[in-house]
XYZ file of C-alpha atoms in Angstrom:
667
model
C -107.693 32.343 108.334
C -109.753 31.980 111.491
C -111.665 28.706 111.517
C -115.385 28.798 112.272
C -116.691 26.640 115.089
C -117.699 23.067 114.274
C -120.783 23.199 112.037
C -120.816 27.026 111.915
C -120.667 28.960 108.643
C -117.704 31.201 107.960
C -118.813 34.818 108.559
C -115.690 36.770 107.631
C -115.476 38.970 104.540
C -111.876 37.966 103.671
C -111.126 34.399 102.577
C -108.074 32.418 101.531
C -107.041 33.364 97.991
C -107.289 30.370 95.607
C -104.104 29.233 93.805
C -102.070 31.208 96.328
C -98.334 31.614 95.587
C -96.478 33.563 98.316
C -93.321 34.035 96.204
C -95.323 35.471 93.315
C -97.153 37.851 95.711
C -93.889 38.919 97.344
C -92.462 39.745 93.898
C -95.619 41.715 93.008
C -95.330 43.788 96.197
C -91.612 44.385 95.593
C -92.386 45.610 92.060
C -95.194 47.856 93.395
C -92.739 49.546 95.789
C -89.690 49.667 93.483
C -88.409 52.931 92.044
C -89.894 56.396 92.481
C -93.322 56.312 94.105
C -95.355 53.188 94.742
C -98.328 51.488 93.127
C -100.749 51.803 96.044
C -103.629 50.305 94.086
C -101.641 47.102 93.470
C -100.634 46.933 97.158
C -104.147 47.304 98.521
C -105.668 44.954 95.929
C -103.225 42.194 96.776
C -103.238 42.533 100.576
C -107.033 42.781 100.931
C -107.575 39.694 98.777
C -105.335 37.460 100.905
C -106.169 35.999 104.326
C -104.039 36.864 107.340
C -102.399 33.420 107.259
C -101.458 33.975 103.618
C -100.073 37.448 104.403
C -97.709 35.907 106.961
C -96.409 33.530 104.269
C -95.919 36.502 101.908
C -93.872 38.268 104.631
C -91.659 35.190 104.987
C -91.186 34.898 101.230
C -90.407 38.622 100.944
C -87.636 38.317 103.542
C -86.231 35.172 101.867
C -86.261 36.744 98.397
C -85.068 40.273 99.207
C -83.533 40.127 102.696
C -85.909 42.876 103.800
C -88.767 43.135 106.268
C -92.031 43.622 104.365
C -93.740 45.656 107.117
C -90.724 48.014 107.295
C -90.844 48.416 103.492
C -94.589 49.196 103.561
C -94.094 51.719 106.372
C -91.407 53.452 104.302
C -93.547 53.625 101.138
C -96.952 54.464 102.617
C -98.178 57.233 104.910
C -100.973 58.231 107.245
C -104.170 56.246 107.801
C -103.595 54.121 104.706
C -100.227 52.997 106.066
C -101.698 52.168 109.519
C -104.454 50.124 107.887
C -102.175 48.142 105.544
C -99.578 47.502 108.273
C -102.348 46.382 110.633
C -103.500 43.831 108.054
C -99.955 42.475 107.738
C -99.696 41.593 111.446
C -101.233 38.459 112.978
C -104.367 39.390 114.952
C -102.733 38.760 118.331
C -99.788 41.028 117.457
C -102.146 43.649 116.071
C -104.050 43.627 119.398
C -100.767 43.739 121.312
C -99.650 46.812 119.347
C -103.021 48.533 119.944
C -102.826 47.917 123.703
C -99.181 49.015 123.868
C -100.116 52.282 122.122
C -103.149 52.675 124.417
C -101.045 52.605 127.606
C -97.849 54.226 126.293
C -96.998 57.835 127.104
C -99.137 60.342 128.989
C -102.752 59.278 129.444
C -104.443 55.986 128.620
C -106.823 55.133 125.778
C -109.356 53.361 127.990
C -111.803 52.848 125.105
C -109.221 50.777 123.227
C -108.503 48.625 126.304
C -112.219 48.125 126.885
C -112.967 47.202 123.273
C -110.214 44.585 122.974
C -110.425 42.924 126.390
C -114.236 42.883 126.541
C -114.669 41.294 123.107
C -111.948 38.659 122.716
C -112.374 34.933 123.370
C -110.268 32.998 125.896
C -108.034 31.712 123.104
C -107.575 35.186 121.612
C -106.705 36.605 125.063
C -104.043 33.901 125.617
C -102.544 34.588 122.178
C -102.560 38.336 122.912
C -100.667 37.881 126.205
C -98.038 35.738 124.481
C -97.706 38.147 121.531
C -97.287 41.119 123.881
C -94.513 39.349 125.784
C -92.740 38.336 122.580
C -93.069 41.730 120.872
C -92.196 43.980 123.822
C -90.466 41.650 126.305
C -92.919 42.868 128.927
C -95.734 41.330 130.952
C -99.111 42.657 129.811
C -100.791 42.212 133.193
C -97.985 44.148 134.927
C -98.305 46.978 132.396
C -102.106 47.108 132.853
C -101.649 47.198 136.633
C -99.173 50.049 136.264
C -101.440 52.141 134.048
C -104.940 51.676 135.497
C -106.550 51.645 138.930
C -109.563 50.720 141.049
C -112.366 48.399 139.995
C -111.659 49.179 136.334
C -108.188 47.686 136.789
C -109.523 44.628 138.643
C -111.997 43.773 135.876
C -109.337 44.214 133.167
C -107.058 41.803 135.050
C -109.900 39.258 135.381
C -110.567 39.464 131.622
C -106.846 39.178 130.943
C -106.791 35.708 132.536
C -108.903 34.338 129.656
C -110.672 31.906 131.974
C -114.322 32.505 131.091
C -116.273 29.250 131.409
C -117.234 27.400 128.224
C -120.707 27.917 126.768
C -121.842 24.404 127.673
C -121.437 25.243 131.373
C -124.956 26.294 132.409
C -126.731 25.550 135.680
C -130.329 26.690 136.282
C -129.757 26.880 140.040
C -126.622 28.941 139.535
C -128.495 31.274 137.155
C -130.996 32.069 139.915
C -128.200 32.459 142.471
C -126.273 34.863 140.221
C -129.410 36.955 139.638
C -129.918 37.270 143.403
C -126.222 38.022 144.006
C -126.184 40.782 141.358
C -129.455 42.246 142.644
C -128.246 42.264 146.245
C -124.829 43.629 145.223
C -126.443 46.604 143.481
C -130.087 47.570 143.709
C -130.706 46.195 147.228
C -127.444 47.383 148.763
C -126.500 50.757 150.201
C -123.452 51.333 148.052
C -122.422 48.676 145.550
C -120.550 45.389 145.954
C -118.444 45.722 142.800
C -116.625 42.439 143.487
C -119.791 40.436 142.761
C -120.281 42.191 139.406
C -116.620 41.552 138.529
C -116.693 37.878 139.512
C -119.944 36.975 137.752
C -119.537 39.058 134.574
C -115.842 38.217 134.292
C -116.033 34.438 134.672
C -119.395 32.930 133.748
C -119.971 31.525 130.257
C -121.740 33.635 127.651
C -124.717 31.279 127.438
C -125.047 31.255 131.229
C -124.906 35.055 131.409
C -127.556 35.456 128.707
C -129.889 33.394 130.890
C -128.869 35.473 133.918
C -129.714 38.683 132.034
C -133.131 37.302 131.010
C -133.945 36.238 134.572
C -132.616 39.510 135.983
C -135.085 41.409 133.790
C -137.993 39.196 134.894
C -137.022 39.470 138.572
C -136.230 43.182 138.815
C -138.244 44.677 135.947
C -135.154 46.342 134.501
C -132.354 45.197 132.177
C -128.934 44.544 133.718
C -127.572 47.538 131.758
C -129.880 49.905 133.688
C -128.571 48.568 137.007
C -124.949 48.905 135.854
C -125.556 52.528 134.835
C -127.252 53.240 138.139
C -124.730 51.485 140.387
C -121.329 51.853 138.683
C -119.525 54.842 137.205
C -116.671 56.053 135.013
C -114.460 53.679 133.019
C -115.554 50.742 135.186
C -119.180 51.321 134.158
C -118.179 51.601 130.479
C -116.166 48.376 130.681
C -118.994 46.422 132.320
C -121.506 47.713 129.747
C -119.141 46.647 126.949
C -118.838 43.179 128.507
C -122.645 42.883 128.675
C -122.997 44.014 125.053
C -120.431 41.456 123.897
C -122.155 38.719 125.913
C -125.462 39.586 124.220
C -123.986 39.991 120.716
C -120.358 40.726 119.838
C -121.251 41.681 116.222
C -123.858 44.159 117.483
C -121.258 45.691 119.831
C -118.897 46.229 116.887
C -121.663 47.534 114.612
C -122.393 50.191 117.226
C -118.683 51.023 117.644
C -118.305 51.437 113.874
C -121.363 53.672 113.634
C -120.098 55.911 116.436
C -116.634 56.016 114.840
C -118.086 57.595 111.702
C -121.125 59.620 112.753
C -120.955 63.365 113.304
C -118.016 65.601 112.486
C -114.684 63.844 112.097
C -113.901 60.129 111.965
C -112.309 58.075 114.743
C -109.888 56.400 112.379
C -108.016 54.355 114.996
C -111.277 52.680 116.047
C -112.394 52.204 112.438
C -109.069 50.632 111.410
C -108.852 48.410 114.501
C -112.330 46.932 114.035
C -112.171 46.501 110.252
C -108.810 44.721 110.557
C -109.664 42.539 113.553
C -113.156 41.414 112.445
C -112.571 40.928 108.700
C -111.960 37.188 109.127
C -114.280 36.619 112.093
C -117.757 38.153 111.891
C -117.762 41.043 109.401
C -120.848 39.659 107.618
C -122.757 39.565 110.919
C -121.601 43.099 111.739
C -122.797 44.261 108.313
C -126.219 42.666 108.791
C -126.773 44.238 112.180
C -125.417 47.600 111.003
C -127.903 47.625 108.102
C -130.772 46.636 110.400
C -130.005 49.080 113.213
C -128.982 52.150 111.238
C -130.962 51.662 108.003
C -127.880 52.186 105.889
C -125.110 49.826 104.875
C -121.695 49.835 106.516
C -120.276 50.079 102.994
C -122.189 53.297 102.200
C -121.190 54.908 105.495
C -117.496 54.119 104.930
C -117.808 55.391 101.351
C -119.264 58.717 102.503
C -116.947 59.184 105.488
C -113.482 58.317 104.131
C -111.460 58.959 100.979
C -108.643 57.837 98.693
C -106.756 54.553 98.987
C -107.734 54.386 102.660
C -111.400 54.257 101.604
C -110.751 51.673 98.885
C -109.005 49.373 101.370
C -111.761 49.686 103.979
C -114.417 48.931 101.353
C -112.503 45.809 100.300
C -112.457 44.652 103.921
C -116.174 45.410 104.245
C -116.738 43.007 101.358
C -119.950 44.332 99.815
C -122.715 46.921 99.828
C -125.928 45.710 101.488
C -127.847 48.645 100.019
C -126.998 47.636 96.457
C -129.682 44.987 96.104
C -132.183 46.998 98.142
C -132.539 44.046 100.475
C -131.005 42.944 103.778
C -129.084 39.722 104.157
C -131.559 36.865 104.612
C -130.355 36.488 108.210
C -130.818 40.170 109.045
C -134.566 39.908 109.504
C -134.025 37.249 112.141
C -131.410 39.405 113.904
C -133.808 42.356 113.942
C -136.636 40.114 115.095
C -134.560 38.920 118.065
C -133.709 42.533 118.930
C -137.440 43.290 118.995
C -138.189 40.215 121.099
C -135.711 41.479 123.693
C -137.188 44.990 123.727
C -140.750 43.656 123.906
C -140.164 41.939 127.258
C -138.228 44.818 128.780
C -140.240 46.667 131.384
C -138.194 49.835 131.651
C -139.012 51.978 134.647
C -139.538 55.572 133.533
C -138.041 58.184 135.800
C -138.030 61.959 135.756
C -135.244 64.142 137.115
C -137.495 66.516 139.048
C -139.148 65.109 142.157
C -141.271 66.693 144.898
C -139.133 68.715 147.306
C -138.818 67.248 150.786
C -140.131 69.452 153.628
C -141.919 71.582 151.047
C -143.271 74.889 152.378
C -145.277 76.910 149.814
C -145.406 79.952 152.153
C -141.624 80.188 152.353
C -141.231 79.637 148.593
C -143.831 82.305 147.769
C -142.077 84.807 150.060
C -138.639 83.936 148.617
C -139.914 84.464 145.075
C -141.528 87.791 145.986
C -138.276 88.942 147.567
C -136.305 87.823 144.488
C -138.470 90.062 142.266
C -138.960 93.055 144.573
C -137.032 96.303 144.237
C -134.280 97.060 141.747
C -132.894 94.064 139.900
C -134.009 90.457 139.986
C -132.471 87.519 141.824
C -132.642 84.998 138.952
C -130.630 82.446 140.941
C -133.326 82.128 143.613
C -136.088 81.890 141.006
C -134.230 79.130 139.139
C -133.409 77.247 142.332
C -136.995 77.189 143.603
C -138.821 76.558 140.321
C -136.512 73.782 139.046
C -136.436 71.924 142.372
C -140.180 71.704 142.957
C -142.602 69.300 141.294
C -145.325 70.718 139.069
C -147.960 70.056 141.748
C -145.857 71.999 144.255
C -145.438 74.892 141.815
C -149.232 75.130 141.514
C -149.445 75.397 145.308
C -146.816 78.159 145.239
C -148.875 80.068 142.626
C -151.979 79.854 144.793
C -150.102 80.823 147.960
C -148.440 83.760 146.169
C -151.870 85.114 145.174
C -153.296 84.569 148.689
C -150.359 86.330 150.390
C -149.666 89.198 148.027
C -152.821 89.538 145.900
C -150.581 89.257 142.847
C -150.341 86.829 139.948
C -147.006 85.027 140.139
C -146.955 84.368 136.377
C -147.452 88.069 135.593
C -144.676 89.038 138.025
C -142.278 86.500 136.511
C -143.085 87.788 132.995
C -142.215 91.327 134.005
C -138.957 90.369 135.755
C -137.303 87.811 133.451
C -137.095 87.621 129.672
C -135.973 85.624 126.654
C -135.194 81.906 126.796
C -135.105 81.876 130.606
C -138.599 83.373 130.799
C -140.010 80.791 128.363
C -138.457 77.987 130.395
C -139.517 79.228 133.861
C -143.035 80.191 132.761
C -143.402 76.808 131.057
C -142.474 75.046 134.287
C -145.042 77.096 136.208
C -147.904 75.917 133.965
C -149.621 72.557 134.368
C -148.459 69.985 131.759
C -151.801 70.032 129.913
C -151.973 73.840 129.707
C -148.307 73.976 128.685
C -148.834 71.480 125.841
C -152.014 73.322 124.784
C -150.038 76.558 124.590
C -147.257 74.903 122.562
C -149.835 73.554 120.103
C -151.470 76.981 119.830
C -148.114 78.651 119.148
C -147.308 76.010 116.523
C -150.453 76.994 114.609
C -150.421 80.782 115.055
C -149.256 83.360 112.547
C -147.773 82.715 109.132
C -146.696 79.131 108.682
C -147.195 76.117 110.926
C -144.596 74.402 113.118
C -145.461 70.870 111.998
C -142.572 69.354 113.970
C -143.968 70.664 117.263
C -147.464 69.382 116.430
C -146.051 65.940 115.597
C -143.777 65.786 118.644
C -146.583 66.503 121.112
C -149.467 64.564 119.559
C -147.400 61.495 118.612
C -145.929 60.989 122.079
C -148.638 61.762 124.647
C -150.802 59.128 126.344
C -154.595 59.014 126.014
C -154.954 60.608 129.443
C -152.518 63.393 128.554
C -154.226 64.042 125.201
C -157.632 64.295 126.848
C -156.256 66.757 129.420
C -154.715 68.822 126.587
C -158.075 68.947 124.781
C -159.747 70.239 127.920
C -157.024 72.827 128.563
C -157.071 74.016 124.923
C -160.823 74.574 125.007
C -160.548 76.334 128.371
C -157.716 78.652 127.310
C -158.617 79.411 123.680
C -162.404 78.832 123.515
C -162.013 76.557 120.524
C -161.629 72.797 120.236
C -158.193 71.433 119.417
C -159.705 69.381 116.586
C -161.168 72.529 114.964
C -157.833 74.327 115.306
C -155.936 71.429 113.690
C -158.519 71.103 110.923
C -158.293 74.767 109.993
C -154.489 74.896 110.080
C -153.488 71.635 108.357
C -154.771 69.634 105.397
C -154.911 66.279 103.647
C -153.658 63.068 105.216
C -151.471 65.007 107.634
C -154.586 66.678 109.069
C -156.349 63.312 109.368
C -153.370 61.835 111.257
C -153.206 64.748 113.720
C -156.978 64.758 114.291
C -156.910 60.996 114.885
C -154.080 61.355 117.431
C -155.844 64.317 119.075
C -158.913 62.223 119.924
C -156.868 60.381 122.561
C -158.648 57.131 121.742
C -155.676 54.823 121.206
C -156.486 51.261 122.265
C -155.043 50.221 125.609
C -153.964 46.816 126.794
C -151.684 44.112 125.416
C -150.969 42.607 122.029
C -153.292 40.488 119.911
C -151.102 38.159 117.836
C -153.806 37.219 115.319
C -154.741 40.875 114.811
C -151.032 41.737 114.491
C -150.729 39.308 111.567
C -153.717 40.953 109.888
C -152.293 44.428 110.516
C -148.970 43.427 108.969
C -150.812 42.100 105.918
C -152.538 45.500 105.599
C -149.363 47.575 105.602
C -146.785 45.161 104.154
C -148.229 45.219 100.643
C -146.893 48.554 99.361
C -147.506 47.708 95.701
C -151.313 47.444 95.774
C -153.465 50.577 95.695
C -152.311 54.175 95.428
C -150.227 56.206 97.857
C -153.336 57.646 99.551
C -154.648 54.137 100.191
C -151.318 53.092 101.746
C -151.261 56.180 103.998
C -154.822 55.453 105.146
C -153.918 51.853 105.997
C -150.892 52.983 107.995
C -152.937 55.667 109.775
C -155.661 53.230 110.815
C -153.090 51.011 112.519
C -150.436 53.440 113.796
C -152.909 55.951 115.255
C -155.265 53.531 116.993
C -153.467 50.376 118.155
C -151.924 50.104 121.631
C -148.152 50.435 122.082
C -147.615 46.754 123.092
C -149.668 45.640 120.083
C -147.732 47.909 117.700
C -144.451 46.481 118.974
C -145.719 43.043 117.995
C -146.811 44.403 114.594
C -143.333 45.857 114.032
C -141.721 42.514 114.918
C -143.955 40.572 112.569
C -143.432 43.198 109.845
C -139.668 42.582 109.947
C -140.227 38.832 109.895
C -142.500 39.058 106.856
C -140.744 41.720 104.744
C -137.067 41.782 105.824
C -137.563 45.506 106.461
C -138.040 47.611 109.537
C -141.389 49.428 109.301
C -139.614 52.771 109.692
C -137.508 52.040 106.604
C -140.654 51.300 104.587
C -142.362 54.522 105.722
C -139.328 56.595 104.727
C -139.153 54.875 101.346
C -142.849 54.989 100.444
C -143.982 58.326 101.928
C -142.876 61.931 102.068
C -143.291 65.264 103.821
C -145.304 65.757 107.004
C -147.156 62.432 106.653
C -143.842 60.566 106.624
C -142.518 62.590 109.577
C -145.670 61.950 111.624
C -145.620 58.191 111.021
C -141.874 57.972 111.752
C -142.395 59.868 115.036
C -145.153 57.444 116.078
C -142.986 54.416 115.228
C -139.956 55.801 117.065
C -142.103 56.690 120.074
C -143.528 53.163 120.193
C -140.080 51.593 119.845
C -138.329 53.713 122.451
C -139.851 57.023 123.532
C -136.846 58.216 125.612
C -134.575 57.599 122.604
C -136.972 59.588 120.379
C -136.635 62.581 122.724
C -132.862 62.081 123.083
C -132.577 62.364 119.280
C -134.725 65.515 119.270
C -132.604 67.091 122.009
C -129.378 66.234 120.187
C -130.641 67.746 116.937
C -131.798 70.882 118.774
C -128.202 71.538 119.886
C -126.009 70.192 117.086
C -124.454 72.368 114.411
C -124.527 76.144 114.250
C -127.238 77.711 116.394
C -129.590 76.173 118.939
C -133.282 75.368 118.562
C -134.190 76.796 121.976
C -137.924 76.220 121.508
C -137.559 72.460 121.025
C -134.923 72.238 123.762
C -137.171 74.099 126.225
C -140.309 72.195 125.272
C -138.734 68.780 125.832
C -136.886 69.699 129.033
C -140.089 71.146 130.530
C -142.467 68.417 129.412
C -140.268 65.387 130.205
C -138.614 66.567 133.454
C -141.083 64.651 135.646
C -141.816 61.841 133.189
C -138.716 60.201 131.703
C -135.852 62.704 131.507
C -133.554 60.344 133.423
C -134.199 57.662 130.781
C -133.654 60.254 128.040
C -130.296 61.130 129.613
C -129.245 57.470 129.522
C -130.268 57.079 125.884
C -128.482 60.339 125.005
C -125.108 59.278 126.394
C -125.497 55.761 124.998
C -126.096 57.015 121.454
C -123.988 60.160 121.282
C -121.056 59.330 123.573
C -121.530 62.518 125.537
C -123.931 63.403 128.302
C -126.970 65.624 127.945
C -125.411 67.762 130.690
C -122.272 68.270 128.546
C -124.339 69.089 125.453
C -126.380 71.730 127.313
C -123.247 73.171 128.913
C -121.535 73.455 125.522
C -124.497 74.911 123.653
C -126.258 77.333 126.021
C -125.162 79.995 128.474
C -126.086 82.179 131.447
C -129.190 81.676 133.552
C -130.907 79.721 130.784
C -128.096 77.168 130.957
C -128.249 77.052 134.774
C -131.981 76.338 134.703
C -131.618 73.655 132.024
C -128.793 71.949 133.934
C -130.900 71.981 137.094
C -133.707 70.227 135.180
C -131.206 67.812 133.622
C -130.501 66.686 137.158
C -126.903 65.545 136.932
C -123.845 64.689 134.879
C -123.630 61.138 133.501
């Protein structure tokens, strides 16, 4: 069993079995595999209740008693994922890693994700043991095999990690921290091109504690987290490797919690990843992984495994998991502190918001107006020219084109576009040609017209716009529809949901920083879910969520976790329902991370059968000059595929071309 560091608590889920007798266990396994069929329940029960050290003793006893190799016997009796999992547990960790890496580089193609996961996350000692195990098991040199199967900067960083020479955590120098920050900044952001060697040297050799200080100082100095610079400066497998290294420096358990979540979300399960992590972390930090998983994803690792796997394979994984954190309805005591630290990190991050559409250089509204007229004149329409011009001009430039078009030709450009293009493309192009305020006003009007109300559209717009944007929308709504937005909302919605929307539509959210004393009072107001009725609780939440500034609400959310052990979003989902719940959740998600909120909406608009073109269009139009680049980064980070790929796989024709142009690139 892996020993915890001096003074540290053991955080694995598998412990040494008391009163252990390897001969008795070997006999039990022999009996379970004797005759026709095998007693899989007995096998999994025994193996998952013994530590890895004890399993090695059982293997020795099995060979002494029966003259047979236990792993070979298990392979013969078991099949599929269950067999891979049980056999993985029977190998020492170093040999398990060696087998995973051998499989990753064997044959045609390389499993880069496996290489990244293992080499980015292991300690110096684990790396040295891995190199020795690989040599002993395969009579080959691991570094030589890596060199033969990879290339470029990706290869160089893997080789650096393979040396297992990262400095110890007690090696920290304040002067060197500042020097490393400057070196990384100059190697990336301040340099034409990127000096990858500096990234490799610093991230591959400095101690974890030193690098955490470097990351903190880098954020203060540059205004952006190191991850944003890596995404902007590096690419491909090298970028993925460096991001994995950074994640493991920040928190190895959080890295694995994220890997496990991605292995099980969506259609299909990445069983190799699931098996590898559950086996390798069961005696190291599984309890920490469980805590972070429960905090980040608001469900237990146990429940996700239970819902995503089946049979003896599921039973074994659940044994390794070691418990269901949803069962008691409460996080681990330590989880609140983990979540609190995550919030502290996000609170200091000053993320620069960037759109994908920028003003065209050497812009000439006369030429654009003439090109658009030509594209729509005569028989047929040149959609390609329309898409190219409209998606590559800023909104301010498009307004100039509209004015110039009318001055030159005495025609309304919007009316001409309506008559020449149709369907999804028309909605997208016409949306881009409107000012943001008039576009949002129109979307709100459409959400309230006819039978039924599109509550999701109302929530999305009103929960995410700034005071200035809301005030501009109010003005545009009145101008276009001769009715106030507040009156329209009041006549089309009801109850607490109406009150929330009307409050948001005033555009009177406080501005400025946090007030720590007020934050404590606000938490007191919303943390007590037992006093008063549901209406009273909703009113208390509305007063705070609809009026406080974003920085202040972030502080409230942090203090809420500290006080209750729950994320505020979890409490809202538990205590409320319907449109009120959805509105509050949207506000919370927008405050936490607005680009991620929109990335989730975009993903949901394209997943499964059919596409929600209205939501897709609305977000692509409204965020293209605000934060679509940030949304793209959040999208690929969470869903392991780029927004560009999702659009390409889910739309077609000119609509797809226009969306891809707005997307602004492939990540």
